[in-house]
Tab-separated table of C-alpha atoms and ligand atoms in Angstrom:
chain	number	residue	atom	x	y	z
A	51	UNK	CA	-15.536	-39.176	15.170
A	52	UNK	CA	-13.046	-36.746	16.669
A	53	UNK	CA	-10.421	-38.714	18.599
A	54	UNK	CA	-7.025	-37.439	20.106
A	55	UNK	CA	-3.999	-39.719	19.682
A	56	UNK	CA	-0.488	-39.092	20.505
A	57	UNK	CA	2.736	-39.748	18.407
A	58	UNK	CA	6.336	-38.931	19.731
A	59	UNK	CA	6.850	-37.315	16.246
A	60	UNK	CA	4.318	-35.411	14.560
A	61	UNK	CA	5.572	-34.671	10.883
A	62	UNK	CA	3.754	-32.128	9.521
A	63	UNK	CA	4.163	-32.091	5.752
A	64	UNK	CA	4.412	-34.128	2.992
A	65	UNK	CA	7.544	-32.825	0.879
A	66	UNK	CA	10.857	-34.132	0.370
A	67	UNK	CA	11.533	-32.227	3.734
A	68	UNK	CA	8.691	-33.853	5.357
A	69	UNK	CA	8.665	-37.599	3.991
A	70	UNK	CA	12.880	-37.512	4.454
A	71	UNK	CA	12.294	-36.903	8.137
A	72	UNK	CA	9.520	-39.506	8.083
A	73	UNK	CA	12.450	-42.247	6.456
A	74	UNK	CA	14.899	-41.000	9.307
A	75	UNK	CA	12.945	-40.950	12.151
A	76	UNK	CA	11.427	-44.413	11.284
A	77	UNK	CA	14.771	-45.499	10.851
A	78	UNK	CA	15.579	-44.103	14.546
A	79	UNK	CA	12.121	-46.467	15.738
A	80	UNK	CA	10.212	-43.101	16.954
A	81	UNK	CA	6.792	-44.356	14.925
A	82	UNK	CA	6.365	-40.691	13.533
A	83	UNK	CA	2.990	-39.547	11.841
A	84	UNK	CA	2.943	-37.986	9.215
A	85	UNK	CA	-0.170	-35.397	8.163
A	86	UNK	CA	0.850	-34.526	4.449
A	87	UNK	CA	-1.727	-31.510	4.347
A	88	UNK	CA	-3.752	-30.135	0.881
A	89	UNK	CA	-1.075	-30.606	-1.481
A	90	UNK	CA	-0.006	-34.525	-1.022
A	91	UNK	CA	3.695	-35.209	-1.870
A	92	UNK	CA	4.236	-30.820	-1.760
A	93	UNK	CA	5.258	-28.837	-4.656
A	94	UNK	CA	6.868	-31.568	-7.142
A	95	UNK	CA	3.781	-32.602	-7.709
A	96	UNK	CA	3.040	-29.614	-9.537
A	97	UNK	CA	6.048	-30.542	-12.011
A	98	UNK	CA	7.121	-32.737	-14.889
A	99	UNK	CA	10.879	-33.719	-15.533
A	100	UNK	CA	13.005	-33.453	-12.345
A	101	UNK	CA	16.650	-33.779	-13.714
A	102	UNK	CA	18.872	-32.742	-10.436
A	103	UNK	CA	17.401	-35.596	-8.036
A	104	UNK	CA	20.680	-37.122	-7.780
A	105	UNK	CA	20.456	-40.886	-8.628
A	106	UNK	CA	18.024	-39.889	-11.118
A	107	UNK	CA	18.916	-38.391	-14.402
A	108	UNK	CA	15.297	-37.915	-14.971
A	109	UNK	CA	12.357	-38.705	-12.830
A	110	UNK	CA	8.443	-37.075	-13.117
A	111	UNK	CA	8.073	-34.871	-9.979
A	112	UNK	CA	4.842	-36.894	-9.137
A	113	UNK	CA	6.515	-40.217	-9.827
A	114	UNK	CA	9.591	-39.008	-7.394
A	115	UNK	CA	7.282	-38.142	-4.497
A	116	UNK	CA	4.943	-41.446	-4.485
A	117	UNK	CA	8.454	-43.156	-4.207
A	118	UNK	CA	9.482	-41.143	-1.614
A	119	UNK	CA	5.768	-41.965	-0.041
A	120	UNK	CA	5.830	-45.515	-0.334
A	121	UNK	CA	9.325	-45.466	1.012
A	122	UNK	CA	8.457	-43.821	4.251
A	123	UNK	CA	5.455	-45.762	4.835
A	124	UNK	CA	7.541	-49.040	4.123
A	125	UNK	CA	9.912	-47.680	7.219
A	126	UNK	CA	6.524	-47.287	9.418
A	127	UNK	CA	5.910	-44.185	9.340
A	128	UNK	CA	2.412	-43.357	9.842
A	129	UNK	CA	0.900	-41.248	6.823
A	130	UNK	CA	-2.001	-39.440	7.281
A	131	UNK	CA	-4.271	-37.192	4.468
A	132	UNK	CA	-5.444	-34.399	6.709
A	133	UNK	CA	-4.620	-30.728	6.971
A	134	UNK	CA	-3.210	-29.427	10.670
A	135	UNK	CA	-5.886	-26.226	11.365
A	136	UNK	CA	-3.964	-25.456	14.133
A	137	UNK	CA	-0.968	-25.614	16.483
A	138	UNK	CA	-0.306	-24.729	20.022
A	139	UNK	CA	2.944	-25.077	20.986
A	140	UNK	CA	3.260	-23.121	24.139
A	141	UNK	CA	3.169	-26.473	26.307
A	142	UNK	CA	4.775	-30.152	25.901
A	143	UNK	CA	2.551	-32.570	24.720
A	144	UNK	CA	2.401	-29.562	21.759
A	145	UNK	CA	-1.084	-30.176	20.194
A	146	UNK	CA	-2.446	-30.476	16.530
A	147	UNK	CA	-5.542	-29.827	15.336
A	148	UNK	CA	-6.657	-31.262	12.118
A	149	UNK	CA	-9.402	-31.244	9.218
A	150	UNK	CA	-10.766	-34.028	10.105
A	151	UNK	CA	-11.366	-33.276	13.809
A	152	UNK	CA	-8.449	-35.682	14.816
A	153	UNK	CA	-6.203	-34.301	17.946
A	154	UNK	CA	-2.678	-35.076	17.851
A	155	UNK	CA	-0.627	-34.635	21.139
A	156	UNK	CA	3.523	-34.778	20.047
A	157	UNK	CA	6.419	-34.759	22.389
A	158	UNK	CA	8.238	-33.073	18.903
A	159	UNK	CA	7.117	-31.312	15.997
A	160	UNK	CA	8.841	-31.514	12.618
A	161	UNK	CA	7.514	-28.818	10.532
A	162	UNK	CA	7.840	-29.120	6.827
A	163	UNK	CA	4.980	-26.936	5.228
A	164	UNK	CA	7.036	-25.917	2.647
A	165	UNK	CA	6.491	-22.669	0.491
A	166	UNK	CA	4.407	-21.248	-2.879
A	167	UNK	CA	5.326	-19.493	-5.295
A	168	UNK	CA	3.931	-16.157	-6.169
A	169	UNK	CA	2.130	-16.710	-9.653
A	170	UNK	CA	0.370	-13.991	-11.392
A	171	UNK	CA	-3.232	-15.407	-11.552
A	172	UNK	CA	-3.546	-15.719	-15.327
A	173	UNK	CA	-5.645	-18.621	-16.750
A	174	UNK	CA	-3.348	-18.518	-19.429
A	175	UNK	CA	-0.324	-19.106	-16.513
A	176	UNK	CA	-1.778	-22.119	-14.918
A	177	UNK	CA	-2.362	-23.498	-18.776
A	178	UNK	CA	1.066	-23.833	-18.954
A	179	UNK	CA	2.598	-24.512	-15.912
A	180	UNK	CA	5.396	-27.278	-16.405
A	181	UNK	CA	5.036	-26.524	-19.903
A	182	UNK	CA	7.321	-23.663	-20.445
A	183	UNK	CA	6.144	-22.004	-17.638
A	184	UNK	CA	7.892	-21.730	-14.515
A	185	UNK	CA	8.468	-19.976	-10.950
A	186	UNK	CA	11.997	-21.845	-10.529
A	187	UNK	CA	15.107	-21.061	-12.860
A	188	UNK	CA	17.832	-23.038	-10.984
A	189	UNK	CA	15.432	-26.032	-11.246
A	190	UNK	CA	14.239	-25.637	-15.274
A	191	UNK	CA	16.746	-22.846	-16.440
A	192	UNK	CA	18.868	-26.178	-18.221
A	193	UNK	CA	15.833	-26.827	-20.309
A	194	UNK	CA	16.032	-23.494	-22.327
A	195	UNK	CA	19.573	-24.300	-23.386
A	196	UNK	CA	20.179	-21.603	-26.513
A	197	UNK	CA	16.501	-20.856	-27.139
A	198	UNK	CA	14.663	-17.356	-25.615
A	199	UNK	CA	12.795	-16.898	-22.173
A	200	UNK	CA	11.371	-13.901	-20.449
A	201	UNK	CA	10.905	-13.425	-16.733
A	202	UNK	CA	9.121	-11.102	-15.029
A	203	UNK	CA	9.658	-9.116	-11.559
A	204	UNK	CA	12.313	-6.719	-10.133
A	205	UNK	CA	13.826	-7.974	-6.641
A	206	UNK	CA	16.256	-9.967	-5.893
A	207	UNK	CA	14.979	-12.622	-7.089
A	208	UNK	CA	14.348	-11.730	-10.573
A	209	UNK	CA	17.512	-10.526	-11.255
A	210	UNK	CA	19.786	-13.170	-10.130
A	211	UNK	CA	17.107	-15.860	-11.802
A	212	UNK	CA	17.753	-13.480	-15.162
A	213	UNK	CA	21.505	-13.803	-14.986
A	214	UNK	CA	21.317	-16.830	-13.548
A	215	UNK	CA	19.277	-17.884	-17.002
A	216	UNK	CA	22.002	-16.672	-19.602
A	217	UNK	CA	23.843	-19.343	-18.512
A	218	UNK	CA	21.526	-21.934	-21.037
A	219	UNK	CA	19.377	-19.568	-22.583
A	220	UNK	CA	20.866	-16.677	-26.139
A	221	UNK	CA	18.218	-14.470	-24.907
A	222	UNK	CA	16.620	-13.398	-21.795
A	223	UNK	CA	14.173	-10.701	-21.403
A	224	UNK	CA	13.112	-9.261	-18.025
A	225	UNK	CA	9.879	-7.908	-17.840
A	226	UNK	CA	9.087	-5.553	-14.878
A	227	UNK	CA	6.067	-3.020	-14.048
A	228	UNK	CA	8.095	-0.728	-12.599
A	229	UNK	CA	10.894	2.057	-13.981
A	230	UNK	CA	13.629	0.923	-12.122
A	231	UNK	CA	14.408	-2.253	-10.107
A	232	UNK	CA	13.970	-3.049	-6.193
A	233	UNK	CA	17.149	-5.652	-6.799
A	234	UNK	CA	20.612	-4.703	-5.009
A	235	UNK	CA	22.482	-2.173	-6.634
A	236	UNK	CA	25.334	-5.109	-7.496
A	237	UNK	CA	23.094	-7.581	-8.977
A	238	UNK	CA	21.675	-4.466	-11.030
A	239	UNK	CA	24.923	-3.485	-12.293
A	240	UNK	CA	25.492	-7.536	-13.312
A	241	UNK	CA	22.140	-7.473	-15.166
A	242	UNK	CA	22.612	-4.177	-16.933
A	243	UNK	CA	26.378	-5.259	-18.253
A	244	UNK	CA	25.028	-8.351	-19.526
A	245	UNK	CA	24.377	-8.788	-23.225
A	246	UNK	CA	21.900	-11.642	-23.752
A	247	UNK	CA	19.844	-9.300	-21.643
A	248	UNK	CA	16.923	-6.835	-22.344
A	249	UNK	CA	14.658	-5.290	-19.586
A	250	UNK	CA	11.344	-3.985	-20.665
A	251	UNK	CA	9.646	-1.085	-18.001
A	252	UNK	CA	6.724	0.022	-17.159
A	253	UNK	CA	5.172	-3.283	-18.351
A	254	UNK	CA	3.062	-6.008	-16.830
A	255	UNK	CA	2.554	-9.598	-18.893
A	256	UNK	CA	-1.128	-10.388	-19.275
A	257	UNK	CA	-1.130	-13.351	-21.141
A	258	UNK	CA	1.111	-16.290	-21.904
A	259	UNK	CA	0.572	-17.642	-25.582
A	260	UNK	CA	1.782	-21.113	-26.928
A	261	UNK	CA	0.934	-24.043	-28.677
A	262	UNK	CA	-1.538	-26.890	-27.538
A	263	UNK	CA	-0.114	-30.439	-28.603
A	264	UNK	CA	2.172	-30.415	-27.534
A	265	UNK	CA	1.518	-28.225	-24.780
A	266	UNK	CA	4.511	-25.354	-24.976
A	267	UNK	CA	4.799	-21.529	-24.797
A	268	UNK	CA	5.826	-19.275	-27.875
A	269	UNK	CA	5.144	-16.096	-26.800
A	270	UNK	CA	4.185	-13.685	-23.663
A	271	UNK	CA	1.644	-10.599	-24.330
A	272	UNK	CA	2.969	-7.377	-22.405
A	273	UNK	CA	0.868	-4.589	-21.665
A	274	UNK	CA	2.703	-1.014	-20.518
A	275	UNK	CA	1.077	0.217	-17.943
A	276	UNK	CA	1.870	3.728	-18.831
A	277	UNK	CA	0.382	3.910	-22.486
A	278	UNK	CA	-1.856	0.945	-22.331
A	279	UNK	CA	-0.098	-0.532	-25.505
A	280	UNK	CA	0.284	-4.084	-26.023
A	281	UNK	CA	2.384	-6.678	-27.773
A	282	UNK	CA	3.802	-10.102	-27.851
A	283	UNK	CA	7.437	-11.159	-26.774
A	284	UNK	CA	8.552	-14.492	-28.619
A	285	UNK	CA	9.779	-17.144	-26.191
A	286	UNK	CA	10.690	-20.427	-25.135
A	287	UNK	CA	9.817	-20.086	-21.876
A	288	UNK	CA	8.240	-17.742	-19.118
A	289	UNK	CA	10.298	-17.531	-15.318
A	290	UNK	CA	7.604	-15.907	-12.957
A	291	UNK	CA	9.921	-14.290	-10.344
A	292	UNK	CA	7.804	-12.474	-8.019
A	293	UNK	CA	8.689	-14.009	-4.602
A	294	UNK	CA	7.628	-16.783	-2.618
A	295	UNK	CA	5.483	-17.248	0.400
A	296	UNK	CA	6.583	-19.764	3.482
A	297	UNK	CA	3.805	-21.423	4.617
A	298	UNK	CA	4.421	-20.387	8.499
A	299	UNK	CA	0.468	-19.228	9.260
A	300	UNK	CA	0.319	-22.125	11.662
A	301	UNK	CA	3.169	-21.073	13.910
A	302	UNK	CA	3.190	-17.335	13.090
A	303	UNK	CA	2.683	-15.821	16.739
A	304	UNK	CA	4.381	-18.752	18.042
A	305	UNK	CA	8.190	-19.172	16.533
A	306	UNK	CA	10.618	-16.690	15.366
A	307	UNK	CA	10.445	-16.087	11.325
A	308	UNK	CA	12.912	-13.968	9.476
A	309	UNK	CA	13.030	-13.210	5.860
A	310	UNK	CA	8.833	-12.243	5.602
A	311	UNK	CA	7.695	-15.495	7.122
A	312	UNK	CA	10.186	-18.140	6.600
A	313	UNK	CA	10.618	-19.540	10.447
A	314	UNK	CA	14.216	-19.236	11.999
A	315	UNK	CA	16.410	-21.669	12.922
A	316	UNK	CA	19.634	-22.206	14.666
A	317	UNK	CA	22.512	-22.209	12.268
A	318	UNK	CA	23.409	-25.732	11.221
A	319	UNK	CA	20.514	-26.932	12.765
A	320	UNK	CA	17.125	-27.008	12.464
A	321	UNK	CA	16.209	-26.377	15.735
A	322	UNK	CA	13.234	-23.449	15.961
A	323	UNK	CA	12.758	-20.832	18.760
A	324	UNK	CA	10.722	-23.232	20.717
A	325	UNK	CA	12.704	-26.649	22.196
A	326	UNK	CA	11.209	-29.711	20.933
A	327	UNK	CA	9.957	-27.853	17.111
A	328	UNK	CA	11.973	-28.817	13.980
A	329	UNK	CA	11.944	-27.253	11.229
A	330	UNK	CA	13.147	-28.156	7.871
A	331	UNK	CA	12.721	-27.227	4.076
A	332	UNK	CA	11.443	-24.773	1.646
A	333	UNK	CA	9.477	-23.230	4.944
A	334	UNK	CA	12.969	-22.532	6.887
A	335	UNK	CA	14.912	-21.458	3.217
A	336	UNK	CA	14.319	-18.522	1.259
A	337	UNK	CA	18.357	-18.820	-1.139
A	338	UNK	CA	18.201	-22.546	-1.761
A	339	UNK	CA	14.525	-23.877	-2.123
A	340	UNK	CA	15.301	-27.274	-3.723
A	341	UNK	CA	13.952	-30.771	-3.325
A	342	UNK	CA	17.477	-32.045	-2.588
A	343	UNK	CA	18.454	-29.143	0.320
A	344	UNK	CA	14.612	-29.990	1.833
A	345	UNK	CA	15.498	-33.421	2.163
A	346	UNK	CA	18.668	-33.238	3.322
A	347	UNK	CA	17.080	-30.619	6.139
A	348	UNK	CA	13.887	-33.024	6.949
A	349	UNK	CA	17.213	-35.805	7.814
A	350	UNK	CA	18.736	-32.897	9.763
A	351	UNK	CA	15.417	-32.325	11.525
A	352	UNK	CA	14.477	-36.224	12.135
A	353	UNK	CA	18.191	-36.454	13.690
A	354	UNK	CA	17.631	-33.640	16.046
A	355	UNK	CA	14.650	-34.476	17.018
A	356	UNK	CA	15.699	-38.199	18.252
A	357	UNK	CA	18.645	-36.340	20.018
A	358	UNK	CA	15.764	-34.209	21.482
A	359	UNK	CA	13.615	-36.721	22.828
A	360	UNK	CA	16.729	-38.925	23.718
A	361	UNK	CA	17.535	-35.966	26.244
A	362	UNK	CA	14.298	-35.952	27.617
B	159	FAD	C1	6.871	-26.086	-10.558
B	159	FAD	C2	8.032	-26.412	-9.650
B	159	FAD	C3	9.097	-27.131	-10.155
B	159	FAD	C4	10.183	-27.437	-9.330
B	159	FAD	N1	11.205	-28.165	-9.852
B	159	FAD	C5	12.229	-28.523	-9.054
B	159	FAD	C6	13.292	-29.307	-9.555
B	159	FAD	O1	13.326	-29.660	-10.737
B	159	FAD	N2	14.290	-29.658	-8.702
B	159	FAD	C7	14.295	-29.259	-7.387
B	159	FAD	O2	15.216	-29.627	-6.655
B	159	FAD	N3	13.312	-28.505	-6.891
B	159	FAD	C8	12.284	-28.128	-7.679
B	159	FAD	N4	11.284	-27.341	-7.190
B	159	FAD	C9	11.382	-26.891	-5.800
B	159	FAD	C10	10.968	-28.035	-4.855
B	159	FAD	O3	9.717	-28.515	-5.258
B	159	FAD	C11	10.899	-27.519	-3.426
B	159	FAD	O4	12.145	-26.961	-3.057
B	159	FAD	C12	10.566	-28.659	-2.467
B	159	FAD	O5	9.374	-29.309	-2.847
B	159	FAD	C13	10.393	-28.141	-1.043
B	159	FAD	O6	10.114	-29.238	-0.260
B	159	FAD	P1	9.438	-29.114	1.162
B	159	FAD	O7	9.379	-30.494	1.696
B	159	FAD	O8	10.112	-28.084	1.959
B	159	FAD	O9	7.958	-28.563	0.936
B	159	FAD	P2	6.851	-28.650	-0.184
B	159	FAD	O10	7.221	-29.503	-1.328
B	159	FAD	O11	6.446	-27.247	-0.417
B	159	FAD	O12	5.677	-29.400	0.589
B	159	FAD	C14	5.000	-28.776	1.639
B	159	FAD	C15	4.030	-29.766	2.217
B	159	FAD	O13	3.427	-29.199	3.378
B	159	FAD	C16	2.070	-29.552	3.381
B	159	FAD	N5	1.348	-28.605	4.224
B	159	FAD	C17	1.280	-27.254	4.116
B	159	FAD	N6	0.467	-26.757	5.068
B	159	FAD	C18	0.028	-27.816	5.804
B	159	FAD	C19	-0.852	-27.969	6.901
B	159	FAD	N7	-1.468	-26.930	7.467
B	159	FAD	N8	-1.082	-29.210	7.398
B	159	FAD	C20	-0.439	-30.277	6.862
B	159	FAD	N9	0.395	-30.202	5.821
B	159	FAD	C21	0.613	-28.987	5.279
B	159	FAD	C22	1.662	-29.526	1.915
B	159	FAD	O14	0.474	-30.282	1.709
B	159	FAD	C23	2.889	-30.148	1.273
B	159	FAD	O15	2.746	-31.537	1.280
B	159	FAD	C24	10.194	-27.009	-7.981
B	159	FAD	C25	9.119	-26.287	-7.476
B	159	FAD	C26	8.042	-25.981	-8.293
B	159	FAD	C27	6.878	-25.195	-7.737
């Protein structure tokens, strides 16, 4: 039956950004609620072995967020399974509403919708996701230590995950569809002077090949999309490097973004464009996107937002 309740703090989110703030601003005795969305516990879910969780030298992303669940619940937070449809945040109460036909009324909003990765789409992708496939090098690069990877792309991104890769791995082969890259001239220059590393143009991967127990990639299957010719590339593992997208439809037309989405906040803060909004994690951060960082921001936003409703 649709209802409408209010909550001081409505988190919404269910990340490390998003259950950090929950700990905090139980902690603080504002009773927040918690909506944790489609994706329950956020994108470690998705994962195996976590090994930079510091107190943890290896934890199973899954295992790490129902911890960090139960541990926000135990503080009192309020942890709901619904999805927020939509927010209006012109006026204080702002208002939520959800999935379920629930209406939340909040004197603050923590946002903590995190981000996605850009994946290709393959079948063959998804197969091995966490299993020598991946969309995040500072987070698995250490597992490739002296074997061979490929990534594919040609911003930014891809480049600094490729040199950021021949750190661990004796071979690392970008793979981009283009002739040239759309990476900053510097970062190009890095790549280019770089010995473990080969670039291959013109060339798009369309399959990733591997083994099935245990579950583990050999080899990626490149197609030039000049020629139409095909072959495999042996490797390890496969870095998909083709951007990220904030998850910032909800507040779109309502809060300043920067970056292609990613919504702004004041530096050393987490304070939005609108007083009373929060906003911490992989949704505010397009350099650091780590579990670690989106906690530490959800504490940031949790602290804020007590100051905030202190004030008023
Ligand atoms: C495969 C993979 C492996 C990774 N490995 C590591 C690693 O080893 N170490 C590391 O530090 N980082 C790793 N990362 C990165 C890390 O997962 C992210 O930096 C971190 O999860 C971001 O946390 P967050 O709280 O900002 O958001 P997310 O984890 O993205 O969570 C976002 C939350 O928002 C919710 N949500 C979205 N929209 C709505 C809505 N409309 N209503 C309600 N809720 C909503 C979702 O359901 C989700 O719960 C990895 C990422 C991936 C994809």
């Amino acid at each position: 039956m649709a209802e409408t309740r209010h909550t001081r703090v409505l988190i919404i989110g269910s990340g490390p950004a998003g259950y950090t703030a929950a700990v905090y601003a139980s902690r603080a005795m504002l009773n927040p609620v918690l909506i944790q969305g489609m994706q329950p516990g956020g994108q470690l879910t998705i994962t195996t072995e976590v090994e930079n969780w510091p107190g943890d030298k290896t934890v199973m992303g899954p295992d790490l967020m129902q911890r960090m669940e139960d541990h926000a619940r135990e503080m009192g937070a309020e942890v709901i399974t619904d999805i927020v449809t939509r927010l209006d945040l012109s006026r204080r109460p702002f208002t939520a509403e959800t999935d379920s036909g629930t209406t939340w009324t909040a004197d603050a909003v923590i946002l903590a919708t995190g981000a996605q990765a850009r994946w290709l789409g393959l079948p063959s992708e998804e197969k091995f996701k966490g299993f020598g496939v991946s969309a995040c090098a500072t987070c698995d690069g250490f597992f490739y230590r002296g074997r061979e990877v490929v990534v594919i792309g040609g911003g930014n991104t891809a480049v600094e995950e490729a040199l950021f890769l021949t750190n661990f791995a004796s071979k690392v082969t970008v793979v981009h569809r283009r002739d040239s890259f759309r990476a900053e001239k510097i970062m190009q220059d890095r790549l280019f002077k770089n010995p473990k590393i080969t670039v291959v143009w013109d060339s798009a991967v369309t399959e990733v090949k591997g083994t099935e127990a245990p579950l583990g990639v050999t080899a990626v299957t490149v197609q030039n999309v000049k020629t139409g010719e095909t072959r495999d590339i042996p490797c390890d593992g496969f870095f998909v490097a083709i951007g990220h997208a904030p998850a910032s439809e909800l507040v779109k037309d309502q809060l300043e973004l920067h970056n292609g989405g990613y919504v702004k906040v004041e530096p050393g803060s987490t304070r939005t464009s609108i007083a009373g909004v929060f906003a911490a994690g992989d949704l505010t951060d397009h350099i650091y996107r780590q579990a670690v960082t989106s906690a530490g921001m959800g504490c940031m936003a949790a602290l804020d937002a007590e100051k905030f409703l202190a004030g008023h």
